[in-house]
Amino acid sequence: MSTVQPDRSPFTQLDQMSQEMRDSVIAALDGMAADPQIQRVRARALDALRPAPGQRLLDVGCGGGEVARGLAAYAAPTGHVTAVDLAEAVVEIARSRDDGSHVTYEVGDVQKLGYPDGSFDGARTERVLQHVADPDAAVAELVRVTRSGGRVCLIDTEWDSLQFDGLPLELVGAMRQTLLGGVMLHHTDMGRTLRRRLVRAGLTEVACEPVPLWWTDPAKAAVVLPMVSRHLPKKAGIIPAELQKSWFEAVDEAAGRDEFLAHLTIWVAVGVVR
Ligand SMILES: C[S@@+](CC[C@H](N)C(=O)[O-])C[C@H]1O[C@@H](n2cnc3c(N)ncnc32)[C@H](O)[C@@H]1O
């Protein structure tokens, strides 16, 4: 099943945003990178990709580039990592953070990569496919640029798994509809579809793993869940003021009773190119 829709996710339009909004998004990505639960997801993805010395590796939708630099340490001393992002501004930030590791930063679209077939020994993309118009084209590209026997690792959120406890159901429904009903991203089911997409792309040894994330502290949840963040959606003007007010009153009350609970699953899927 291939779903192609016009671009509408802010994550496909970072170059078109105001500097202030983009800075907020980058700060949010940095917060996630430092989050222990996201680091747990990344550790599972690292196990799945199996980077090794001498390899040529690819990270697409690289954000700040910290994962690419981490991979470069595994590929050292003779290997190399290519970090790609659609947004020029993001690539510039990633490049400015370079620490001398063997990483090249480039602008590119995961749906149409500019590399010859079999250029890499391994490729990954994290929390990118949920935003792109044609995820199957993206998977086909990652497979095409990976050599036979190389590994392709996909990491993505299953937004349909998002659950809260301690909050009124109607508020949760309204917030879900406002933020996840097509405003923030294309595919709320991306996490659970990753395995199928690798199977259909013809990979072998396909494996997948759900990594559950959960929070009882709204401030910690806000690092990963945009609807709990008091900053980002407000700046983006996505949430109506009245809903925002009722939502955060309910979140604060739940936290005051120590009854706030949020859960989200991120999937890691991997396969070997034939
Ligand atoms: C949610 S962020 C995730 C960044 C990083 N992978 C991480 O885990 O922190 C999504 C990133 O994908 C990039 N992106 C969006 N659409 C893309 C596309 N078609 N090709 C390559 N990168 C894309 C965005 O610019 C953004 O940096």
PDB file of N, CA, C and O in Angstrom, residues 3-14 17 25 28-29 32 60-63 85-86 109-111 125-136 138 155-159 179-180 182-191 193-194 197 224 226 232 238 264 266:
ATOM      1  N   THR A   3       0.980   5.349   0.007  1.00  0.00           N
ATOM      2  CA  THR A   3       0.139   6.521   0.220  1.00  0.00           C
ATOM      3  C   THR A   3       0.930   7.753  -0.149  1.00  0.00           C
ATOM      4  O   THR A   3       1.920   8.072   0.494  1.00  0.00           O
ATOM      5  N   VAL A   4       0.550   8.423  -1.213  1.00  0.00           N
ATOM      6  CA  VAL A   4       1.253   9.641  -1.616  1.00  0.00           C
ATOM      7  C   VAL A   4       0.315  10.819  -1.413  1.00  0.00           C
ATOM      8  O   VAL A   4      -0.764  10.871  -1.977  1.00  0.00           O
ATOM      9  N   GLN A   5       0.729  11.745  -0.564  1.00  0.00           N
ATOM     10  CA  GLN A   5      -0.098  12.923  -0.280  1.00  0.00           C
ATOM     11  C   GLN A   5       0.775  14.152  -0.410  1.00  0.00           C
ATOM     12  O   GLN A   5       1.990  14.066  -0.297  1.00  0.00           O
ATOM     13  N   PRO A   6       0.150  15.319  -0.629  1.00  0.00           N
ATOM     14  CA  PRO A   6       0.969  16.527  -0.702  1.00  0.00           C
ATOM     15  C   PRO A   6       1.666  16.791   0.629  1.00  0.00           C
ATOM     16  O   PRO A   6       1.148  16.421   1.685  1.00  0.00           O
ATOM     17  N   ASP A   7       2.848  17.435   0.558  1.00  0.00           N
ATOM     18  CA  ASP A   7       3.597  17.743   1.771  1.00  0.00           C
ATOM     19  C   ASP A   7       2.822  18.690   2.665  1.00  0.00           C
ATOM     20  O   ASP A   7       2.342  19.712   2.220  1.00  0.00           O
ATOM     21  N   ARG A   8       2.700  18.347   3.924  1.00  0.00           N
ATOM     22  CA  ARG A   8       2.040  19.262   4.847  1.00  0.00           C
ATOM     23  C   ARG A   8       2.713  19.236   6.218  1.00  0.00           C
ATOM     24  O   ARG A   8       2.382  20.032   7.081  1.00  0.00           O
ATOM     25  N   SER A   9       3.658  18.308   6.434  1.00  0.00           N
ATOM     26  CA  SER A   9       4.296  18.250   7.738  1.00  0.00           C
ATOM     27  C   SER A   9       5.304  19.384   7.882  1.00  0.00           C
ATOM     28  O   SER A   9       6.076  19.654   6.973  1.00  0.00           O
ATOM     29  N   PRO A  10       5.332  20.050   9.049  1.00  0.00           N
ATOM     30  CA  PRO A  10       6.351  21.081   9.253  1.00  0.00           C
ATOM     31  C   PRO A  10       7.757  20.509   9.125  1.00  0.00           C
ATOM     32  O   PRO A  10       8.692  21.225   8.767  1.00  0.00           O
ATOM     33  N   PHE A  11       7.911  19.201   9.375  1.00  0.00           N
ATOM     34  CA  PHE A  11       9.239  18.594   9.297  1.00  0.00           C
ATOM     35  C   PHE A  11       9.714  18.397   7.856  1.00  0.00           C
ATOM     36  O   PHE A  11      10.834  17.987   7.635  1.00  0.00           O
ATOM     37  N   THR A  12       8.847  18.654   6.879  1.00  0.00           N
ATOM     38  CA  THR A  12       9.318  18.637   5.493  1.00  0.00           C
ATOM     39  C   THR A  12       9.531  20.063   4.993  1.00  0.00           C
ATOM     40  O   THR A  12       9.851  20.276   3.836  1.00  0.00           O
ATOM     41  N   GLN A  13       9.357  21.028   5.896  1.00  0.00           N
ATOM     42  CA  GLN A  13       9.422  22.439   5.462  1.00  0.00           C
ATOM     43  C   GLN A  13      10.271  23.288   6.398  1.00  0.00           C
ATOM     44  O   GLN A  13       9.966  24.461   6.620  1.00  0.00           O
ATOM     45  N   LEU A  14      11.307  22.687   6.942  1.00  0.00           N
ATOM     46  CA  LEU A  14      12.111  23.435   7.916  1.00  0.00           C
ATOM     47  C   LEU A  14      12.805  24.639   7.284  1.00  0.00           C
ATOM     48  O   LEU A  14      13.014  25.649   7.948  1.00  0.00           O
ATOM     49  N   MET A  17      10.467  27.770   7.281  1.00  0.00           N
ATOM     50  CA  MET A  17      10.018  28.332   8.567  1.00  0.00           C
ATOM     51  C   MET A  17      10.765  29.601   8.924  1.00  0.00           C
ATOM     52  O   MET A  17      11.858  29.853   8.419  1.00  0.00           O
ATOM     53  N   VAL A  25      12.342  24.044  16.738  1.00  0.00           N
ATOM     54  CA  VAL A  25      12.318  22.650  16.288  1.00  0.00           C
ATOM     55  C   VAL A  25      13.674  21.987  16.568  1.00  0.00           C
ATOM     56  O   VAL A  25      13.735  20.857  17.065  1.00  0.00           O
ATOM     57  N   ALA A  28      13.996  21.245  20.086  1.00  0.00           N
ATOM     58  CA  ALA A  28      13.182  20.070  20.429  1.00  0.00           C
ATOM     59  C   ALA A  28      13.906  18.780  20.036  1.00  0.00           C
ATOM     60  O   ALA A  28      13.922  17.804  20.796  1.00  0.00           O
ATOM     61  N   LEU A  29      14.548  18.783  18.856  1.00  0.00           N
ATOM     62  CA  LEU A  29      15.303  17.588  18.424  1.00  0.00           C
ATOM     63  C   LEU A  29      16.474  17.325  19.375  1.00  0.00           C
ATOM     64  O   LEU A  29      16.764  16.177  19.718  1.00  0.00           O
ATOM     65  N   MET A  32      15.208  15.735  22.470  1.00  0.00           N
ATOM     66  CA  MET A  32      14.917  14.310  22.255  1.00  0.00           C
ATOM     67  C   MET A  32      16.202  13.490  22.245  1.00  0.00           C
ATOM     68  O   MET A  32      16.256  12.398  22.813  1.00  0.00           O
ATOM     69  N   VAL A  60      19.737   9.203   6.903  1.00  0.00           N
ATOM     70  CA  VAL A  60      18.927  10.173   6.152  1.00  0.00           C
ATOM     71  C   VAL A  60      17.870  10.797   7.070  1.00  0.00           C
ATOM     72  O   VAL A  60      17.206  10.093   7.829  1.00  0.00           O
ATOM     73  N   GLY A  61      17.743  12.140   6.949  1.00  0.00           N
ATOM     74  CA  GLY A  61      16.909  12.887   7.891  1.00  0.00           C
ATOM     75  C   GLY A  61      17.692  13.022   9.177  1.00  0.00           C
ATOM     76  O   GLY A  61      17.190  12.770  10.269  1.00  0.00           O
ATOM     77  N   CYS A  62      18.948  13.452   9.015  1.00  0.00           N
ATOM     78  CA  CYS A  62      19.949  13.330  10.102  1.00  0.00           C
ATOM     79  C   CYS A  62      19.738  14.331  11.228  1.00  0.00           C
ATOM     80  O   CYS A  62      20.352  14.197  12.292  1.00  0.00           O
ATOM     81  N   GLY A  63      18.896  15.353  11.044  1.00  0.00           N
ATOM     82  CA  GLY A  63      18.732  16.346  12.099  1.00  0.00           C
ATOM     83  C   GLY A  63      20.089  16.948  12.471  1.00  0.00           C
ATOM     84  O   GLY A  63      20.879  17.315  11.598  1.00  0.00           O
ATOM     85  N   ASP A  85      20.024  15.464   4.993  1.00  0.00           N
ATOM     86  CA  ASP A  85      18.742  16.015   5.440  1.00  0.00           C
ATOM     87  C   ASP A  85      18.158  16.863   4.314  1.00  0.00           C
ATOM     88  O   ASP A  85      18.897  17.462   3.526  1.00  0.00           O
ATOM     89  N   LEU A  86      16.827  16.899   4.286  1.00  0.00           N
ATOM     90  CA  LEU A  86      16.128  17.671   3.253  1.00  0.00           C
ATOM     91  C   LEU A  86      16.363  19.175   3.416  1.00  0.00           C
ATOM     92  O   LEU A  86      16.419  19.913   2.432  1.00  0.00           O
ATOM     93  N   ASP A 109      16.896  14.317  -0.497  1.00  0.00           N
ATOM     94  CA  ASP A 109      15.529  13.853  -0.205  1.00  0.00           C
ATOM     95  C   ASP A 109      15.552  12.328  -0.147  1.00  0.00           C
ATOM     96  O   ASP A 109      15.987  11.676  -1.112  1.00  0.00           O
ATOM     97  N   VAL A 110      15.082  11.780   0.954  1.00  0.00           N
ATOM     98  CA  VAL A 110      15.094  10.320   1.119  1.00  0.00           C
ATOM     99  C   VAL A 110      14.282   9.636   0.020  1.00  0.00           C
ATOM    100  O   VAL A 110      14.500   8.465  -0.286  1.00  0.00           O
ATOM    101  N   GLN A 111      13.358  10.363  -0.613  1.00  0.00           N
ATOM    102  CA  GLN A 111      12.529   9.762  -1.669  1.00  0.00           C
ATOM    103  C   GLN A 111      13.240   9.736  -3.014  1.00  0.00           C
ATOM    104  O   GLN A 111      12.739   9.146  -3.975  1.00  0.00           O
ATOM    105  N   THR A 125      17.166   5.512   8.829  1.00  0.00           N
ATOM    106  CA  THR A 125      16.411   6.766   8.847  1.00  0.00           C
ATOM    107  C   THR A 125      15.522   6.737  10.075  1.00  0.00           C
ATOM    108  O   THR A 125      14.848   5.739  10.342  1.00  0.00           O
ATOM    109  N   GLU A 126      15.580   7.806  10.873  1.00  0.00           N
ATOM    110  CA  GLU A 126      14.880   7.809  12.173  1.00  0.00           C
ATOM    111  C   GLU A 126      13.845   8.931  12.234  1.00  0.00           C
ATOM    112  O   GLU A 126      14.199  10.109  12.075  1.00  0.00           O
ATOM    113  N   ARG A 127      12.604   8.561  12.469  1.00  0.00           N
ATOM    114  CA  ARG A 127      11.497   9.515  12.641  1.00  0.00           C
ATOM    115  C   ARG A 127      11.395  10.499  11.468  1.00  0.00           C
ATOM    116  O   ARG A 127      11.198  11.679  11.650  1.00  0.00           O
ATOM    117  N   VAL A 128      11.560   9.930  10.282  1.00  0.00           N
ATOM    118  CA  VAL A 128      11.485  10.709   9.046  1.00  0.00           C
ATOM    119  C   VAL A 128      10.310  10.228   8.186  1.00  0.00           C
ATOM    120  O   VAL A 128       9.528  11.034   7.684  1.00  0.00           O
ATOM    121  N   LEU A 129      10.158   8.908   8.057  1.00  0.00           N
ATOM    122  CA  LEU A 129       9.144   8.373   7.136  1.00  0.00           C
ATOM    123  C   LEU A 129       7.735   8.805   7.513  1.00  0.00           C
ATOM    124  O   LEU A 129       6.874   8.961   6.648  1.00  0.00           O
ATOM    125  N   GLN A 130       7.475   9.044   8.799  1.00  0.00           N
ATOM    126  CA  GLN A 130       6.133   9.499   9.221  1.00  0.00           C
ATOM    127  C   GLN A 130       5.768  10.834   8.573  1.00  0.00           C
ATOM    128  O   GLN A 130       4.603  11.166   8.448  1.00  0.00           O
ATOM    129  N   HIS A 131       6.799  11.588   8.154  1.00  0.00           N
ATOM    130  CA  HIS A 131       6.561  12.922   7.602  1.00  0.00           C
ATOM    131  C   HIS A 131       6.530  12.957   6.077  1.00  0.00           C
ATOM    132  O   HIS A 131       6.072  13.942   5.507  1.00  0.00           O
ATOM    133  N   VAL A 132       7.072  11.948   5.410  1.00  0.00           N
ATOM    134  CA  VAL A 132       7.259  12.093   3.964  1.00  0.00           C
ATOM    135  C   VAL A 132       6.008  11.674   3.192  1.00  0.00           C
ATOM    136  O   VAL A 132       5.214  10.843   3.647  1.00  0.00           O
ATOM    137  N   ALA A 133       5.853  12.258   2.013  1.00  0.00           N
ATOM    138  CA  ALA A 133       4.653  12.008   1.208  1.00  0.00           C
ATOM    139  C   ALA A 133       4.611  10.561   0.713  1.00  0.00           C
ATOM    140  O   ALA A 133       3.552   9.944   0.697  1.00  0.00           O
ATOM    141  N   ASP A 134       5.771  10.013   0.310  1.00  0.00           N
ATOM    142  CA  ASP A 134       5.785   8.670  -0.289  1.00  0.00           C
ATOM    143  C   ASP A 134       6.809   7.779   0.426  1.00  0.00           C
ATOM    144  O   ASP A 134       7.935   7.595  -0.047  1.00  0.00           O
ATOM    145  N   PRO A 135       6.411   7.211   1.561  1.00  0.00           N
ATOM    146  CA  PRO A 135       7.372   6.409   2.342  1.00  0.00           C
ATOM    147  C   PRO A 135       7.899   5.188   1.598  1.00  0.00           C
ATOM    148  O   PRO A 135       9.057   4.792   1.796  1.00  0.00           O
ATOM    149  N   ASP A 136       7.091   4.583   0.726  1.00  0.00           N
ATOM    150  CA  ASP A 136       7.589   3.401   0.010  1.00  0.00           C
ATOM    151  C   ASP A 136       8.672   3.780  -0.993  1.00  0.00           C
ATOM    152  O   ASP A 136       9.631   3.020  -1.197  1.00  0.00           O
ATOM    153  N   ALA A 138      10.730   6.148  -0.441  1.00  0.00           N
ATOM    154  CA  ALA A 138      11.882   6.379   0.430  1.00  0.00           C
ATOM    155  C   ALA A 138      12.565   5.056   0.789  1.00  0.00           C
ATOM    156  O   ALA A 138      13.792   4.935   0.712  1.00  0.00           O
ATOM    157  N   ILE A 155      13.487   3.493  11.755  1.00  0.00           N
ATOM    158  CA  ILE A 155      13.029   3.780  13.123  1.00  0.00           C
ATOM    159  C   ILE A 155      11.893   4.785  13.003  1.00  0.00           C
ATOM    160  O   ILE A 155      12.085   5.852  12.404  1.00  0.00           O
ATOM    161  N   ASP A 156      10.724   4.448  13.540  1.00  0.00           N
ATOM    162  CA  ASP A 156       9.661   5.450  13.458  1.00  0.00           C
ATOM    163  C   ASP A 156       8.610   5.276  14.540  1.00  0.00           C
ATOM    164  O   ASP A 156       8.426   4.203  15.114  1.00  0.00           O
ATOM    165  N   THR A 157       7.922   6.388  14.762  1.00  0.00           N
ATOM    166  CA  THR A 157       6.913   6.461  15.816  1.00  0.00           C
ATOM    167  C   THR A 157       5.607   5.850  15.349  1.00  0.00           C
ATOM    168  O   THR A 157       5.212   6.017  14.199  1.00  0.00           O
ATOM    169  N   GLU A 158       4.942   5.158  16.260  1.00  0.00           N
ATOM    170  CA  GLU A 158       3.579   4.692  16.033  1.00  0.00           C
ATOM    171  C   GLU A 158       2.662   5.639  16.806  1.00  0.00           C
ATOM    172  O   GLU A 158       2.362   5.421  17.992  1.00  0.00           O
ATOM    173  N   TRP A 159       2.242   6.742  16.138  1.00  0.00           N
ATOM    174  CA  TRP A 159       1.431   7.738  16.846  1.00  0.00           C
ATOM    175  C   TRP A 159       0.066   7.182  17.223  1.00  0.00           C
ATOM    176  O   TRP A 159      -0.572   7.677  18.155  1.00  0.00           O
ATOM    177  N   LEU A 179      -3.688  17.705  16.814  1.00  0.00           N
ATOM    178  CA  LEU A 179      -2.255  17.621  16.504  1.00  0.00           C
ATOM    179  C   LEU A 179      -1.889  16.476  15.570  1.00  0.00           C
ATOM    180  O   LEU A 179      -0.951  16.587  14.783  1.00  0.00           O
ATOM    181  N   LEU A 180      -2.612  15.371  15.684  1.00  0.00           N
ATOM    182  CA  LEU A 180      -2.230  14.207  14.876  1.00  0.00           C
ATOM    183  C   LEU A 180      -3.160  13.991  13.692  1.00  0.00           C
ATOM    184  O   LEU A 180      -2.868  13.180  12.824  1.00  0.00           O
ATOM    185  N   GLY A 182      -3.576  15.064  10.910  1.00  0.00           N
ATOM    186  CA  GLY A 182      -3.167  15.562   9.611  1.00  0.00           C
ATOM    187  C   GLY A 182      -2.411  16.872   9.637  1.00  0.00           C
ATOM    188  O   GLY A 182      -1.957  17.328   8.601  1.00  0.00           O
ATOM    189  N   VAL A 183      -2.277  17.485  10.810  1.00  0.00           N
ATOM    190  CA  VAL A 183      -1.590  18.773  10.848  1.00  0.00           C
ATOM    191  C   VAL A 183      -0.078  18.591  10.948  1.00  0.00           C
ATOM    192  O   VAL A 183       0.696  19.249  10.253  1.00  0.00           O
ATOM    193  N   MET A 184       0.320  17.691  11.839  1.00  0.00           N
ATOM    194  CA  MET A 184       1.748  17.581  12.141  1.00  0.00           C
ATOM    195  C   MET A 184       2.494  16.595  11.237  1.00  0.00           C
ATOM    196  O   MET A 184       3.690  16.699  11.083  1.00  0.00           O
ATOM    197  N   LEU A 185       1.779  15.609  10.719  1.00  0.00           N
ATOM    198  CA  LEU A 185       2.503  14.581   9.984  1.00  0.00           C
ATOM    199  C   LEU A 185       1.565  13.835   9.052  1.00  0.00           C
ATOM    200  O   LEU A 185       0.354  13.968   9.130  1.00  0.00           O
ATOM    201  N   HIS A 186       2.154  13.033   8.166  1.00  0.00           N
ATOM    202  CA  HIS A 186       1.360  12.298   7.189  1.00  0.00           C
ATOM    203  C   HIS A 186       0.814  10.987   7.738  1.00  0.00           C
ATOM    204  O   HIS A 186      -0.315  10.633   7.487  1.00  0.00           O
ATOM    205  N   HIS A 187       1.666  10.249   8.455  1.00  0.00           N
ATOM    206  CA  HIS A 187       1.343   8.846   8.728  1.00  0.00           C
ATOM    207  C   HIS A 187       1.416   8.550  10.228  1.00  0.00           C
ATOM    208  O   HIS A 187       2.511   8.404  10.776  1.00  0.00           O
ATOM    209  N   THR A 188       0.241   8.439  10.863  1.00  0.00           N
ATOM    210  CA  THR A 188       0.244   8.145  12.301  1.00  0.00           C
ATOM    211  C   THR A 188       0.534   6.664  12.565  1.00  0.00           C
ATOM    212  O   THR A 188       0.775   6.282  13.694  1.00  0.00           O
ATOM    213  N   ASP A 189       0.492   5.841  11.501  1.00  0.00           N
ATOM    214  CA  ASP A 189       0.690   4.395  11.661  1.00  0.00           C
ATOM    215  C   ASP A 189       2.086   3.949  11.220  1.00  0.00           C
ATOM    216  O   ASP A 189       2.323   2.756  11.032  1.00  0.00           O
ATOM    217  N   MET A 190       3.012   4.898  11.049  1.00  0.00           N
ATOM    218  CA  MET A 190       4.278   4.532  10.414  1.00  0.00           C
ATOM    219  C   MET A 190       5.027   3.433  11.160  1.00  0.00           C
ATOM    220  O   MET A 190       5.575   2.515  10.549  1.00  0.00           O
ATOM    221  N   GLY A 191       5.075   3.528  12.500  1.00  0.00           N
ATOM    222  CA  GLY A 191       5.862   2.545  13.267  1.00  0.00           C
ATOM    223  C   GLY A 191       5.498   1.118  12.922  1.00  0.00           C
ATOM    224  O   GLY A 191       6.367   0.303  12.590  1.00  0.00           O
ATOM    225  N   THR A 193       4.025  -0.093  10.402  1.00  0.00           N
ATOM    226  CA  THR A 193       4.092  -0.490   8.989  1.00  0.00           C
ATOM    227  C   THR A 193       5.523  -0.714   8.494  1.00  0.00           C
ATOM    228  O   THR A 193       5.728  -1.135   7.357  1.00  0.00           O
ATOM    229  N   LEU A 194       6.512  -0.408   9.335  1.00  0.00           N
ATOM    230  CA  LEU A 194       7.909  -0.480   8.863  1.00  0.00           C
ATOM    231  C   LEU A 194       8.290  -1.885   8.418  1.00  0.00           C
ATOM    232  O   LEU A 194       8.932  -2.067   7.372  1.00  0.00           O
ATOM    233  N   ARG A 197       6.834  -2.743   5.064  1.00  0.00           N
ATOM    234  CA  ARG A 197       7.470  -2.009   3.971  1.00  0.00           C
ATOM    235  C   ARG A 197       8.805  -2.655   3.594  1.00  0.00           C
ATOM    236  O   ARG A 197       9.160  -2.713   2.407  1.00  0.00           O
ATOM    237  N   VAL A 224       9.218  14.586  24.194  1.00  0.00           N
ATOM    238  CA  VAL A 224       8.917  13.750  23.023  1.00  0.00           C
ATOM    239  C   VAL A 224       7.504  14.002  22.475  1.00  0.00           C
ATOM    240  O   VAL A 224       7.274  13.889  21.274  1.00  0.00           O
ATOM    241  N   PRO A 226       4.631  16.416  21.473  1.00  0.00           N
ATOM    242  CA  PRO A 226       4.406  17.843  21.208  1.00  0.00           C
ATOM    243  C   PRO A 226       3.186  18.399  21.927  1.00  0.00           C
ATOM    244  O   PRO A 226       3.167  19.564  22.305  1.00  0.00           O
ATOM    245  N   LEU A 232       6.277  24.543  21.856  1.00  0.00           N
ATOM    246  CA  LEU A 232       6.302  24.383  20.396  1.00  0.00           C
ATOM    247  C   LEU A 232       4.944  24.598  19.705  1.00  0.00           C
ATOM    248  O   LEU A 232       4.836  25.456  18.837  1.00  0.00           O
ATOM    249  N   ILE A 238      -0.875  26.042  16.265  1.00  0.00           N
ATOM    250  CA  ILE A 238      -1.669  24.919  15.769  1.00  0.00           C
ATOM    251  C   ILE A 238      -2.860  24.627  16.687  1.00  0.00           C
ATOM    252  O   ILE A 238      -3.931  24.270  16.225  1.00  0.00           O
ATOM    253  N   LEU A 264       3.884   5.875  24.472  1.00  0.00           N
ATOM    254  CA  LEU A 264       4.071   5.942  23.015  1.00  0.00           C
ATOM    255  C   LEU A 264       5.060   4.847  22.620  1.00  0.00           C
ATOM    256  O   LEU A 264       6.078   4.653  23.302  1.00  0.00           O
ATOM    257  N   ILE A 266       7.725   3.393  19.802  1.00  0.00           N
ATOM    258  CA  ILE A 266       8.534   3.629  18.598  1.00  0.00           C
ATOM    259  C   ILE A 266       9.048   2.265  18.123  1.00  0.00           C
ATOM    260  O   ILE A 266       9.497   1.452  18.941  1.00  0.00           O
TER     261      ILE A 266
END
